Coordinates of N, CA and C in Angstrom, one line a residue:
M1 N -15.2 -53.4 -9.8 CA -15.5 -52.0 -9.7 C -16.7 -51.6 -10.5
N2 N -17.3 -52.5 -11.3 CA -18.4 -52.1 -12.1 C -19.7 -52.6 -11.5
H3 N -19.8 -52.9 -10.2 CA -21.0 -53.3 -9.6 C -22.0 -52.2 -9.4
P4 N -23.2 -52.4 -9.3 CA -24.2 -51.4 -9.1 C -24.0 -50.6 -7.8
A5 N -24.2 -49.3 -7.8 CA -24.1 -48.5 -6.6 C -25.1 -47.3 -6.7
A6 N -25.2 -46.6 -5.6 CA -26.0 -45.4 -5.6 C -25.1 -44.3 -5.0
L7 N -25.3 -43.1 -5.5 CA -24.5 -41.9 -5.1 C -25.5 -40.8 -4.7
T8 N -25.3 -40.2 -3.6 CA -26.0 -39.0 -3.2 C -25.0 -37.9 -3.1
A9 N -25.1 -36.8 -3.9 CA -24.2 -35.7 -3.8 C -25.0 -34.4 -3.5
T10 N -24.4 -33.7 -2.5 CA -25.0 -32.4 -2.2 C -24.0 -31.4 -2.7
V11 N -24.4 -30.6 -3.8 CA -23.5 -29.7 -4.5 C -23.9 -28.3 -4.1
S12 N -22.8 -27.5 -3.7 CA -23.0 -26.2 -3.2 C -22.3 -25.2 -4.1
G13 N -22.8 -24.0 -4.1 CA -22.2 -22.9 -4.9 C -23.2 -22.2 -5.7
R14 N -22.8 -21.6 -6.8 CA -23.8 -21.0 -7.8 C -24.2 -22.2 -8.7
V15 N -25.2 -22.9 -8.2 CA -25.7 -24.1 -8.9 C -27.2 -24.1 -9.2
Q16 N -27.9 -23.0 -8.7 CA -29.3 -22.8 -9.0 C -29.4 -21.7 -10.0
G17 N -30.3 -21.9 -11.0 CA -30.6 -20.9 -12.0 C -29.5 -20.8 -13.1
V18 N -28.6 -21.8 -13.2 CA -27.6 -21.8 -14.2 C -27.6 -23.1 -15.0
Y19 N -28.7 -23.8 -15.1 CA -28.9 -25.0 -15.8 C -28.1 -26.2 -15.3
Y20 N -27.8 -26.1 -14.0 CA -27.0 -27.2 -13.4 C -27.8 -28.5 -13.4
R21 N -29.0 -28.5 -13.0 CA -29.8 -29.7 -12.9 C -30.0 -30.4 -14.3
G22 N -30.2 -29.5 -15.3 CA -30.4 -30.0 -16.7 C -29.1 -30.6 -17.2
F23 N -28.0 -30.0 -16.8 CA -26.6 -30.5 -17.2 C -26.4 -31.8 -16.6
V24 N -26.7 -32.0 -15.3 CA -26.5 -33.2 -14.6 C -27.4 -34.3 -15.2
A25 N -28.6 -34.0 -15.5 CA -29.5 -35.0 -16.2 C -29.0 -35.5 -17.5
E26 N -28.5 -34.5 -18.3 CA -27.9 -34.9 -19.6 C -26.7 -35.8 -19.5
Q27 N -25.8 -35.5 -18.6 CA -24.6 -36.3 -18.4 C -24.9 -37.6 -17.8
A28 N -25.9 -37.7 -16.9 CA -26.3 -39.0 -16.3 C -26.9 -39.9 -17.4
R29 N -27.7 -39.3 -18.2 CA -28.4 -40.1 -19.3 C -27.3 -40.6 -20.2
R30 N -26.3 -39.8 -20.6 CA -25.3 -40.2 -21.5 C -24.5 -41.4 -20.9
L31 N -24.3 -41.4 -19.6 CA -23.6 -42.4 -18.9 C -24.4 -43.7 -18.5
G32 N -25.7 -43.6 -18.9 CA -26.6 -44.7 -18.6 C -27.0 -44.8 -17.1
L33 N -27.0 -43.7 -16.4 CA -27.4 -43.7 -15.0 C -28.9 -43.3 -14.8
T34 N -29.5 -43.6 -13.7 CA -30.8 -43.1 -13.4 C -30.7 -42.3 -12.1
G35 N -31.8 -41.5 -11.8 CA -31.8 -40.8 -10.6 C -32.5 -39.4 -10.8
Y36 N -32.1 -38.4 -10.0 CA -32.8 -37.1 -10.1 C -31.8 -36.1 -9.5
A37 N -32.1 -34.8 -9.8 CA -31.4 -33.7 -9.3 C -32.5 -32.7 -8.9
C38 N -32.4 -32.1 -7.7 CA -33.4 -31.1 -7.3 C -32.7 -30.0 -6.5
N39 N -33.3 -28.7 -6.7 CA -32.8 -27.6 -5.9 C -33.3 -27.7 -4.5
L40 N -32.4 -27.4 -3.5 CA -32.8 -27.3 -2.1 C -33.2 -25.9 -1.8
T41 N -34.0 -25.8 -0.7 CA -34.6 -24.5 -0.4 C -33.7 -23.4 0.0
D42 N -32.4 -23.7 0.3 CA -31.5 -22.6 0.7 C -31.1 -21.7 -0.5
G43 N -31.4 -22.1 -1.7 CA -31.1 -21.2 -2.8 C -29.7 -21.4 -3.4
E44 N -28.9 -22.2 -2.8 CA -27.5 -22.4 -3.3 C -27.0 -23.8 -3.3
T45 N -27.9 -24.8 -3.2 CA -27.5 -26.2 -3.1 C -28.4 -27.0 -4.0
V46 N -27.8 -28.0 -4.7 CA -28.6 -29.0 -5.5 C -28.3 -30.4 -4.9
L47 N -29.3 -31.2 -4.8 CA -29.2 -32.6 -4.4 C -29.2 -33.4 -5.6
V48 N -28.2 -34.3 -5.8 CA -28.2 -35.2 -6.9 C -28.2 -36.6 -6.3
V49 N -29.1 -37.5 -6.8 CA -29.1 -38.9 -6.5 C -29.0 -39.6 -7.8
A50 N -28.0 -40.5 -7.9 CA -27.8 -41.3 -9.1 C -27.5 -42.7 -8.8
E51 N -28.0 -43.6 -9.7 CA -27.8 -45.0 -9.5 C -27.3 -45.6 -10.8
G52 N -26.5 -46.6 -10.7 CA -26.0 -47.3 -11.9 C -24.7 -48.0 -11.6
A53 N -23.9 -48.4 -12.6 CA -22.6 -49.0 -12.4 C -21.6 -48.1 -11.7
R54 N -20.9 -48.6 -10.7 CA -20.0 -47.7 -9.9 C -19.0 -47.0 -10.9
A55 N -18.5 -47.7 -11.9 CA -17.6 -47.1 -12.8 C -18.2 -45.9 -13.5
D56 N -19.5 -45.9 -13.9 CA -20.1 -44.8 -14.5 C -20.4 -43.7 -13.6
L57 N -20.7 -44.0 -12.3 CA -20.9 -43.0 -11.3 C -19.6 -42.3 -11.1
E58 N -18.5 -43.0 -11.1 CA -17.2 -42.3 -10.9 C -16.9 -41.3 -12.1
K59 N -17.4 -41.6 -13.3 CA -17.3 -40.7 -14.4 C -18.1 -39.5 -14.2
L60 N -19.2 -39.6 -13.5 CA -20.1 -38.4 -13.2 C -19.4 -37.4 -12.2
L61 N -18.6 -37.9 -11.3 CA -18.0 -37.0 -10.3 C -17.3 -35.8 -10.8
P62 N -16.4 -35.9 -11.7 CA -15.8 -34.6 -12.2 C -16.8 -33.7 -12.9
L63 N -17.8 -34.2 -13.5 CA -18.8 -33.4 -14.1 C -19.6 -32.7 -13.1
L64 N -19.9 -33.3 -12.0 CA -20.6 -32.6 -10.9 C -19.8 -31.5 -10.3
R65 N -18.5 -31.7 -10.3 CA -17.6 -30.7 -9.7 C -17.4 -29.5 -10.6
D66 N -17.5 -29.7 -12.0 CA -17.4 -28.6 -12.9 C -18.7 -28.0 -13.2
G67 N -19.7 -28.7 -13.5 CA -21.0 -28.2 -13.9 C -21.0 -27.5 -15.2
P68 N -22.1 -26.8 -15.6 CA -22.2 -26.1 -16.9 C -21.4 -24.8 -16.8
P69 N -21.2 -24.1 -17.9 CA -20.3 -22.9 -17.9 C -20.7 -21.8 -16.9
M70 N -22.0 -21.6 -16.6 CA -22.3 -20.5 -15.7 C -22.3 -20.9 -14.2
A71 N -22.1 -22.2 -13.9 CA -22.0 -22.7 -12.5 C -20.7 -22.4 -11.9
L72 N -20.7 -22.3 -10.6 CA -19.5 -22.2 -9.8 C -19.7 -23.1 -8.6
V73 N -19.1 -24.3 -8.7 CA -19.3 -25.3 -7.7 C -18.2 -25.0 -6.6
T74 N -18.6 -24.9 -5.3 CA -17.7 -24.7 -4.3 C -17.5 -25.9 -3.4
D75 N -18.4 -26.8 -3.4 CA -18.3 -28.0 -2.6 C -19.2 -29.1 -3.1
V76 N -18.7 -30.4 -3.1 CA -19.5 -31.5 -3.4 C -19.3 -32.6 -2.3
A77 N -20.4 -32.8 -1.5 CA -20.4 -33.7 -0.4 C -21.0 -35.0 -0.9
L78 N -20.3 -36.1 -0.8 CA -20.7 -37.4 -1.4 C -21.1 -38.4 -0.4
E79 N -22.0 -39.3 -0.7 CA -22.4 -40.4 0.1 C -22.6 -41.6 -0.8
W80 N -21.9 -42.7 -0.7 CA -22.0 -43.9 -1.5 C -22.9 -44.9 -0.7
T81 N -23.8 -45.5 -1.4 CA -24.7 -46.5 -0.7 C -24.8 -47.7 -1.7
D82 N -25.4 -48.8 -1.2 CA -25.7 -49.9 -2.1 C -26.8 -49.6 -3.0
Y83 N -26.8 -50.2 -4.2 CA -27.8 -50.0 -5.2 C -29.1 -50.5 -4.7

């Protein structure tokens, strides 16, 4: 379960303008993951792409669903791919 993997998450809700991308970057760094997070043009969605050990990506999932204190995540759509 600790093999390399890639995760693409589309996170919806109040996730722009509330430090969501910075929060995700900090958590991913802490877990030893690489990737990026960017705001999408709809104003209410963030795209997260992360790569690393599958077990560490699994640890990122609940953090994506919670976000920082001012965020309100309403949906997280996931896509797993090979590293």
